[in-house]
Amino acid sequence: QVQLVESGGGVAQPGRSLRLSCAASGFTFSYYAMHWVRQAPGKGLEWVAIISYDGVSKFYTDSVKGRFTISRDNSKNTLYLQMNSLRVEDTAVYYCARDPSYCTSGGCHSDLYGMEVWGQGTTVTVSS
Amino acid sequence: QSALTQPRSVSGSPGQSVTISCTGTSSDVGGYNYVSWYQQHPGKAPKLMIYDVTKGPSGVPDRFSGSKSGNTASLIISGLQAEDEADYYCCSYAGSYTWVFGGGTKVTVL
């Protein structure tokens, strides 16, 4: 079955860095675009970033532009989120999620509704 | 990228129907038929319940349905059951490969 497992969360001081990972299994990872979504304690969901199936195209929410970098290693079936210059307001549970859009050798299917499958999340706490 | 507007809470008795609204703008909800809804139980990951405004993924009970009129989308839960008590979030494509969520609605089964 489709599974997404995040790791790499922890406690970091403001201004420091963390790298999150998301290991995918149960589907052909290299076919799908992938998202990161976060949820601050007691708050709602916030979309963070998306990366295309081939890693070429990347888009971010305004509050993380220039600080966070989404990337992927299709040979390792793994998605990453490099978080630099962390702020207290980055404290959240970070979820990776599979986008419904995919590309195969036979062509591409696009759907822009959001997130089809979610991981269980990893917690990031930014505090001095 | 302002959050979509949802009521903080709605409630209903078992068997009743409840409707959760999700109001955005012509730049998101009103501009695209790419609205999705997610159910989240405490301490758990979100789960997709409705996509493309009205479509239900395989495995989701057909008690859950969606609609949209103008800049407002709605999630309707018919025949409310105890296990439906959870937080629900709407999400809309907002153009330029960005997405925006609603603030979330807590559904209470009385």
PDB file of C-alpha atoms in Angstrom:
ATOM      1  CA  GLN A   1       0.000   0.000   0.000  1.00  0.00           C
ATOM      2  CA  VAL A   2       1.012   3.614  -0.463  1.00  0.00           C
ATOM      3  CA  GLN A   3       3.115   4.783   2.468  1.00  0.00           C
ATOM      4  CA  LEU A   4       4.867   8.046   3.275  1.00  0.00           C
ATOM      5  CA  VAL A   5       7.113   8.213   6.336  1.00  0.00           C
ATOM      6  CA  GLU A   6       8.576  11.527   7.460  1.00  0.00           C
ATOM      7  CA  SER A   7      11.654  11.904   9.634  1.00  0.00           C
ATOM      8  CA  GLY A   8      14.211  14.493  10.655  1.00  0.00           C
ATOM      9  CA  GLY A   9      12.098  16.626  12.942  1.00  0.00           C
ATOM     10  CA  GLY A  10      13.411  17.888  16.242  1.00  0.00           C
ATOM     11  CA  VAL A  11      14.284  20.978  18.212  1.00  0.00           C
ATOM     12  CA  ALA A  12      16.325  23.777  16.661  1.00  0.00           C
ATOM     13  CA  GLN A  13      17.272  27.264  17.751  1.00  0.00           C
ATOM     14  CA  PRO A  14      16.091  30.260  15.743  1.00  0.00           C
ATOM     15  CA  GLY A  15      18.385  30.860  12.809  1.00  0.00           C
ATOM     16  CA  ARG A  16      19.561  27.266  12.613  1.00  0.00           C
ATOM     17  CA  SER A  17      18.766  24.589  10.035  1.00  0.00           C
ATOM     18  CA  LEU A  18      16.983  21.241   9.814  1.00  0.00           C
ATOM     19  CA  ARG A  19      16.441  18.801   6.963  1.00  0.00           C
ATOM     20  CA  LEU A  20      13.290  16.735   6.800  1.00  0.00           C
ATOM     21  CA  SER A  21      12.986  13.518   4.818  1.00  0.00           C
ATOM     22  CA  CYS A  22       9.967  11.634   3.512  1.00  0.00           C
ATOM     23  CA  ALA A  23      10.455   8.011   2.458  1.00  0.00           C
ATOM     24  CA  ALA A  24       7.910   6.786  -0.068  1.00  0.00           C
ATOM     25  CA  SER A  25       6.848   3.231  -0.797  1.00  0.00           C
ATOM     26  CA  GLY A  26       4.010   1.322  -2.431  1.00  0.00           C
ATOM     27  CA  PHE A  27       3.942   3.410  -5.617  1.00  0.00           C
ATOM     28  CA  THR A  28       6.272   4.651  -8.341  1.00  0.00           C
ATOM     29  CA  PHE A  29       7.637   7.705  -6.565  1.00  0.00           C
ATOM     30  CA  SER A  30       9.336   9.155  -9.652  1.00  0.00           C
ATOM     31  CA  TYR A  31       5.980   9.550 -11.405  1.00  0.00           C
ATOM     32  CA  TYR A  32       4.382  11.915  -8.865  1.00  0.00           C
ATOM     33  CA  ALA A  33       4.677  15.510  -7.761  1.00  0.00           C
ATOM     34  CA  MET A  34       5.006  15.876  -3.998  1.00  0.00           C
ATOM     35  CA  HIS A  35       4.013  18.469  -1.378  1.00  0.00           C
ATOM     36  CA  TRP A  36       5.035  19.575   2.088  1.00  0.00           C
ATOM     37  CA  VAL A  37       2.224  20.858   4.321  1.00  0.00           C
ATOM     38  CA  ARG A  38       2.591  22.030   7.920  1.00  0.00           C
ATOM     39  CA  GLN A  39       0.353  22.486  10.943  1.00  0.00           C
ATOM     40  CA  ALA A  40       1.342  24.723  13.846  1.00  0.00           C
ATOM     41  CA  PRO A  41       0.265  23.559  17.309  1.00  0.00           C
ATOM     42  CA  GLY A  42      -3.487  23.919  17.668  1.00  0.00           C
ATOM     43  CA  LYS A  43      -3.746  25.596  14.269  1.00  0.00           C
ATOM     44  CA  GLY A  44      -4.888  24.730  10.764  1.00  0.00           C
ATOM     45  CA  LEU A  45      -3.080  23.307   7.786  1.00  0.00           C
ATOM     46  CA  GLU A  46      -0.729  25.448   5.708  1.00  0.00           C
ATOM     47  CA  TRP A  47       0.622  24.480   2.308  1.00  0.00           C
ATOM     48  CA  VAL A  48       4.422  24.921   2.184  1.00  0.00           C
ATOM     49  CA  ALA A  49       5.878  23.699  -1.112  1.00  0.00           C
ATOM     50  CA  ILE A  50       5.512  21.440  -4.134  1.00  0.00           C
ATOM     51  CA  ILE A  51       8.061  19.763  -6.393  1.00  0.00           C
ATOM     52  CA  SER A  52       7.402  18.263  -9.806  1.00  0.00           C
ATOM     53  CA  TYR A  53       7.864  14.565 -10.509  1.00  0.00           C
ATOM     54  CA  ASP A  54      11.312  15.184 -12.017  1.00  0.00           C
ATOM     55  CA  GLY A  55      12.466  17.786  -9.480  1.00  0.00           C
ATOM     56  CA  VAL A  56      12.713  20.533 -12.079  1.00  0.00           C
ATOM     57  CA  SER A  57       9.848  22.740 -10.941  1.00  0.00           C
ATOM     58  CA  LYS A  58       9.472  23.962  -7.355  1.00  0.00           C
ATOM     59  CA  PHE A  59       6.999  26.392  -5.803  1.00  0.00           C
ATOM     60  CA  TYR A  60       6.753  27.774  -2.276  1.00  0.00           C
ATOM     61  CA  THR A  61       4.437  29.698  -0.021  1.00  0.00           C
ATOM     62  CA  ASP A  62       5.648  33.263   0.462  1.00  0.00           C
ATOM     63  CA  SER A  63       6.651  32.876   4.114  1.00  0.00           C
ATOM     64  CA  VAL A  64       9.328  30.261   3.360  1.00  0.00           C
ATOM     65  CA  LYS A  65      10.700  31.538   0.051  1.00  0.00           C
ATOM     66  CA  GLY A  66      14.458  31.974   0.222  1.00  0.00           C
ATOM     67  CA  ARG A  67      14.691  29.937   3.441  1.00  0.00           C
ATOM     68  CA  PHE A  68      13.284  26.487   2.591  1.00  0.00           C
ATOM     69  CA  THR A  69      14.257  24.249  -0.312  1.00  0.00           C
ATOM     70  CA  ILE A  70      12.241  21.262  -1.483  1.00  0.00           C
ATOM     71  CA  SER A  71      14.101  18.521  -3.321  1.00  0.00           C
ATOM     72  CA  ARG A  72      13.862  14.840  -4.153  1.00  0.00           C
ATOM     73  CA  ASP A  73      16.016  11.835  -4.935  1.00  0.00           C
ATOM     74  CA  ASN A  74      13.995   9.538  -7.169  1.00  0.00           C
ATOM     75  CA  SER A  75      16.688   6.830  -6.955  1.00  0.00           C
ATOM     76  CA  LYS A  76      16.062   6.691  -3.197  1.00  0.00           C
ATOM     77  CA  ASN A  77      12.289   7.288  -3.314  1.00  0.00           C
ATOM     78  CA  THR A  78      12.799  10.167  -0.921  1.00  0.00           C
ATOM     79  CA  LEU A  79      11.506  13.727  -0.653  1.00  0.00           C
ATOM     80  CA  TYR A  80      13.361  16.395   1.328  1.00  0.00           C
ATOM     81  CA  LEU A  81      12.742  19.784   2.879  1.00  0.00           C
ATOM     82  CA  GLN A  82      15.843  21.779   3.770  1.00  0.00           C
ATOM     83  CA  MET A  83      14.841  24.433   6.283  1.00  0.00           C
ATOM     84  CA  ASN A  84      17.338  27.247   6.883  1.00  0.00           C
ATOM     85  CA  SER A  85      17.105  30.426   8.971  1.00  0.00           C
ATOM     86  CA  LEU A  86      14.407  28.832  11.086  1.00  0.00           C
ATOM     87  CA  ARG A  87      11.974  31.059  12.943  1.00  0.00           C
ATOM     88  CA  VAL A  88       9.814  30.405  15.984  1.00  0.00           C
ATOM     89  CA  GLU A  89       6.772  30.579  13.703  1.00  0.00           C
ATOM     90  CA  ASP A  90       8.076  27.574  11.722  1.00  0.00           C
ATOM     91  CA  THR A  91       7.209  25.370  14.698  1.00  0.00           C
ATOM     92  CA  ALA A  92       4.754  22.790  13.370  1.00  0.00           C
ATOM     93  CA  VAL A  93       4.075  19.223  12.386  1.00  0.00           C
ATOM     94  CA  TYR A  94       5.342  18.822   8.838  1.00  0.00           C
ATOM     95  CA  TYR A  95       3.535  16.422   6.532  1.00  0.00           C
ATOM     96  CA  CYS A  96       4.637  15.188   3.146  1.00  0.00           C
ATOM     97  CA  ALA A  97       1.838  14.389   0.734  1.00  0.00           C
ATOM     98  CA  ARG A  98       1.515  12.926  -2.732  1.00  0.00           C
ATOM     99  CA  ASP A  99       0.002  15.112  -5.422  1.00  0.00           C
ATOM    100  CA  PRO A 100      -2.547  13.461  -7.724  1.00  0.00           C
ATOM    101  CA  SER A 101      -0.638  14.639 -10.825  1.00  0.00           C
ATOM    102  CA  TYR A 102       1.744  12.144 -12.382  1.00  0.00           C
ATOM    103  CA  CYS A 103       3.895  11.629 -15.454  1.00  0.00           C
ATOM    104  CA  THR A 104       4.811   8.284 -17.002  1.00  0.00           C
ATOM    105  CA  SER A 105       6.433   7.289 -20.255  1.00  0.00           C
ATOM    106  CA  GLY A 106       2.927   7.258 -21.688  1.00  0.00           C
ATOM    107  CA  GLY A 107       2.149  10.854 -20.806  1.00  0.00           C
ATOM    108  CA  CYS A 108       1.082  13.071 -17.950  1.00  0.00           C
ATOM    109  CA  HIS A 109      -2.127  13.414 -15.919  1.00  0.00           C
ATOM    110  CA  SER A 110      -2.717  16.702 -14.179  1.00  0.00           C
ATOM    111  CA  ASP A 111      -5.087  17.448 -11.338  1.00  0.00           C
ATOM    112  CA  LEU A 112      -4.641  20.482  -9.140  1.00  0.00           C
ATOM    113  CA  TYR A 113      -6.893  19.789  -6.172  1.00  0.00           C
ATOM    114  CA  GLY A 114      -4.063  19.297  -3.690  1.00  0.00           C
ATOM    115  CA  MET A 115      -2.985  16.287  -1.665  1.00  0.00           C
ATOM    116  CA  GLU A 116      -4.059  12.724  -2.316  1.00  0.00           C
ATOM    117  CA  VAL A 117      -2.119  10.722   0.283  1.00  0.00           C
ATOM    118  CA  TRP A 118      -0.467  11.971   3.489  1.00  0.00           C
ATOM    119  CA  GLY A 119       2.321  10.803   5.744  1.00  0.00           C
ATOM    120  CA  GLN A 120       1.973  10.747   9.521  1.00  0.00           C
ATOM    121  CA  GLY A 121       4.067  13.894  10.035  1.00  0.00           C
ATOM    122  CA  THR A 122       7.247  14.906  11.854  1.00  0.00           C
ATOM    123  CA  THR A 123       7.408  17.604  14.526  1.00  0.00           C
ATOM    124  CA  VAL A 124       9.685  20.623  14.256  1.00  0.00           C
ATOM    125  CA  THR A 125      10.122  22.903  17.256  1.00  0.00           C
ATOM    126  CA  VAL A 126      12.036  26.156  16.904  1.00  0.00           C
ATOM    127  CA  SER A 127      12.910  27.615  20.269  1.00  0.00           C
ATOM    128  CA  SER A 128      15.778  29.287  22.019  1.00  0.00           C
TER     129      SER A 128
ATOM    130  CA  GLN B   1      -2.461  33.820   0.045  1.00  0.00           C
ATOM    131  CA  SER B   2      -5.125  34.477   2.702  1.00  0.00           C
ATOM    132  CA  ALA B   3      -6.719  31.447   4.322  1.00  0.00           C
ATOM    133  CA  LEU B   4     -10.166  30.382   3.190  1.00  0.00           C
ATOM    134  CA  THR B   5     -12.977  31.086   5.665  1.00  0.00           C
ATOM    135  CA  GLN B   6     -14.670  28.189   7.441  1.00  0.00           C
ATOM    136  CA  PRO B   7     -16.984  28.189  10.489  1.00  0.00           C
ATOM    137  CA  ARG B   8     -15.084  27.240  13.622  1.00  0.00           C
ATOM    138  CA  SER B   9     -17.561  24.549  14.549  1.00  0.00           C
ATOM    139  CA  VAL B  10     -20.736  22.787  13.505  1.00  0.00           C
ATOM    140  CA  SER B  11     -22.706  20.107  15.297  1.00  0.00           C
ATOM    141  CA  GLY B  12     -25.492  17.654  14.695  1.00  0.00           C
ATOM    142  CA  SER B  13     -27.162  14.600  16.118  1.00  0.00           C
ATOM    143  CA  PRO B  14     -26.552  11.114  14.719  1.00  0.00           C
ATOM    144  CA  GLY B  15     -28.432  10.657  11.483  1.00  0.00           C
ATOM    145  CA  GLN B  16     -28.728  14.379  10.794  1.00  0.00           C
ATOM    146  CA  SER B  17     -26.964  16.294   8.034  1.00  0.00           C
ATOM    147  CA  VAL B  18     -24.428  19.056   8.532  1.00  0.00           C
ATOM    148  CA  THR B  19     -22.934  21.461   6.016  1.00  0.00           C
ATOM    149  CA  ILE B  20     -19.529  23.119   6.268  1.00  0.00           C
ATOM    150  CA  SER B  21     -18.929  26.201   4.154  1.00  0.00           C
ATOM    151  CA  CYS B  22     -15.598  27.344   2.747  1.00  0.00           C
ATOM    152  CA  THR B  23     -15.457  30.880   1.384  1.00  0.00           C
ATOM    153  CA  GLY B  24     -12.645  32.212  -0.736  1.00  0.00           C
ATOM    154  CA  THR B  25     -12.288  34.587  -3.643  1.00  0.00           C
ATOM    155  CA  SER B  26     -12.366  34.542  -7.417  1.00  0.00           C
ATOM    156  CA  SER B  27      -8.611  33.883  -7.256  1.00  0.00           C
ATOM    157  CA  ASP B  28      -9.031  30.532  -5.573  1.00  0.00           C
ATOM    158  CA  VAL B  29     -12.355  28.793  -4.853  1.00  0.00           C
ATOM    159  CA  GLY B  30     -14.296  30.797  -7.413  1.00  0.00           C
ATOM    160  CA  GLY B  31     -11.652  30.581 -10.089  1.00  0.00           C
ATOM    161  CA  TYR B  32     -11.021  26.849 -10.259  1.00  0.00           C
ATOM    162  CA  ASN B  33     -12.882  23.582  -9.799  1.00  0.00           C
ATOM    163  CA  TYR B  34     -10.016  22.306  -7.670  1.00  0.00           C
ATOM    164  CA  VAL B  35     -11.457  22.259  -4.171  1.00  0.00           C
ATOM    165  CA  SER B  36     -10.691  19.376  -1.831  1.00  0.00           C
ATOM    166  CA  TRP B  37     -11.776  18.483   1.693  1.00  0.00           C
ATOM    167  CA  TYR B  38      -9.778  16.691   4.387  1.00  0.00           C
ATOM    168  CA  GLN B  39     -10.828  14.978   7.608  1.00  0.00           C
ATOM    169  CA  GLN B  40      -8.428  15.017  10.536  1.00  0.00           C
ATOM    170  CA  HIS B  41      -8.925  13.147  13.785  1.00  0.00           C
ATOM    171  CA  PRO B  42      -6.906  14.332  16.822  1.00  0.00           C
ATOM    172  CA  GLY B  43      -3.244  13.424  16.531  1.00  0.00           C
ATOM    173  CA  LYS B  44      -3.712  11.891  13.097  1.00  0.00           C
ATOM    174  CA  ALA B  45      -2.785  12.861   9.567  1.00  0.00           C
ATOM    175  CA  PRO B  46      -5.393  14.464   7.309  1.00  0.00           C
ATOM    176  CA  LYS B  47      -7.382  12.179   5.013  1.00  0.00           C
ATOM    177  CA  LEU B  48      -8.775  13.160   1.613  1.00  0.00           C
ATOM    178  CA  MET B  49     -12.586  13.066   1.609  1.00  0.00           C
ATOM    179  CA  ILE B  50     -13.625  15.055  -1.490  1.00  0.00           C
ATOM    180  CA  TYR B  51     -11.624  16.275  -4.486  1.00  0.00           C
ATOM    181  CA  ASP B  52     -12.363  18.357  -7.582  1.00  0.00           C
ATOM    182  CA  VAL B  53     -15.292  19.944  -5.675  1.00  0.00           C
ATOM    183  CA  THR B  54     -17.652  16.964  -5.897  1.00  0.00           C
ATOM    184  CA  LYS B  55     -15.697  13.715  -6.338  1.00  0.00           C
ATOM    185  CA  GLY B  56     -15.274  11.129  -3.620  1.00  0.00           C
ATOM    186  CA  PRO B  57     -12.171   8.936  -3.435  1.00  0.00           C
ATOM    187  CA  SER B  58     -12.586   5.196  -3.321  1.00  0.00           C
ATOM    188  CA  GLY B  59     -13.310   4.046   0.206  1.00  0.00           C
ATOM    189  CA  VAL B  60     -14.903   7.273   1.421  1.00  0.00           C
ATOM    190  CA  PRO B  61     -18.576   6.791   2.367  1.00  0.00           C
ATOM    191  CA  ASP B  62     -21.007   8.439  -0.013  1.00  0.00           C
ATOM    192  CA  ARG B  63     -22.479  10.231   3.002  1.00  0.00           C
ATOM    193  CA  PHE B  64     -19.806  12.807   2.227  1.00  0.00           C
ATOM    194  CA  SER B  65     -20.523  15.097  -0.718  1.00  0.00           C
ATOM    195  CA  GLY B  66     -19.298  18.422  -2.013  1.00  0.00           C
ATOM    196  CA  SER B  67     -20.585  21.367  -3.980  1.00  0.00           C
ATOM    197  CA  LYS B  68     -19.628  24.891  -4.993  1.00  0.00           C
ATOM    198  CA  SER B  69     -21.422  28.108  -5.798  1.00  0.00           C
ATOM    199  CA  GLY B  70     -19.416  31.146  -6.749  1.00  0.00           C
ATOM    200  CA  ASN B  71     -16.632  31.714  -4.230  1.00  0.00           C
ATOM    201  CA  THR B  72     -18.061  29.307  -1.644  1.00  0.00           C
ATOM    202  CA  ALA B  73     -17.590  25.558  -1.521  1.00  0.00           C
ATOM    203  CA  SER B  74     -19.461  23.250   0.824  1.00  0.00           C
ATOM    204  CA  LEU B  75     -18.983  19.839   2.388  1.00  0.00           C
ATOM    205  CA  ILE B  76     -22.165  18.021   3.295  1.00  0.00           C
ATOM    206  CA  ILE B  77     -22.168  15.098   5.703  1.00  0.00           C
ATOM    207  CA  SER B  78     -25.448  13.206   5.529  1.00  0.00           C
ATOM    208  CA  GLY B  79     -26.522  10.632   8.082  1.00  0.00           C
ATOM    209  CA  LEU B  80     -23.995  11.871  10.629  1.00  0.00           C
ATOM    210  CA  GLN B  81     -22.202   9.138  12.539  1.00  0.00           C
ATOM    211  CA  ALA B  82     -20.105   9.201  15.710  1.00  0.00           C
ATOM    212  CA  GLU B  83     -16.913   8.495  13.787  1.00  0.00           C
ATOM    213  CA  ASP B  84     -17.462  11.644  11.715  1.00  0.00           C
ATOM    214  CA  GLU B  85     -16.519  13.772  14.714  1.00  0.00           C
ATOM    215  CA  ALA B  86     -13.260  15.389  13.587  1.00  0.00           C
ATOM    216  CA  ASP B  87     -11.748  18.542  12.153  1.00  0.00           C
ATOM    217  CA  TYR B  88     -12.419  19.258   8.485  1.00  0.00           C
ATOM    218  CA  TYR B  89     -10.338  21.449   6.209  1.00  0.00           C
ATOM    219  CA  CYS B  90     -11.078  22.751   2.753  1.00  0.00           C
ATOM    220  CA  CYS B  91      -8.284  23.420   0.288  1.00  0.00           C
ATOM    221  CA  SER B  92      -8.293  25.242  -3.033  1.00  0.00           C
ATOM    222  CA  TYR B  93      -5.839  25.694  -5.850  1.00  0.00           C
ATOM    223  CA  ALA B  94      -4.903  29.389  -5.877  1.00  0.00           C
ATOM    224  CA  GLY B  95      -3.024  29.676  -9.159  1.00  0.00           C
ATOM    225  CA  SER B  96       0.690  29.631 -10.019  1.00  0.00           C
ATOM    226  CA  TYR B  97       1.101  26.218  -8.366  1.00  0.00           C
ATOM    227  CA  THR B  98       0.088  27.383  -4.917  1.00  0.00           C
ATOM    228  CA  TRP B  99      -2.661  26.104  -2.622  1.00  0.00           C
ATOM    229  CA  VAL B 100      -4.592  27.626   0.256  1.00  0.00           C
ATOM    230  CA  PHE B 101      -6.401  25.924   3.133  1.00  0.00           C
ATOM    231  CA  GLY B 102      -9.333  26.961   5.233  1.00  0.00           C
ATOM    232  CA  GLY B 103      -8.927  27.521   8.960  1.00  0.00           C
ATOM    233  CA  GLY B 104     -10.709  24.279   9.789  1.00  0.00           C
ATOM    234  CA  THR B 105     -14.099  23.315  11.213  1.00  0.00           C
ATOM    235  CA  LYS B 106     -14.671  21.093  14.213  1.00  0.00           C
ATOM    236  CA  VAL B 107     -17.626  18.764  13.712  1.00  0.00           C
ATOM    237  CA  THR B 108     -19.265  17.587  16.920  1.00  0.00           C
ATOM    238  CA  VAL B 109     -21.725  14.699  16.991  1.00  0.00           C
ATOM    239  CA  LEU B 110     -24.160  15.393  19.790  1.00  0.00           C
TER     240      LEU B 110
END
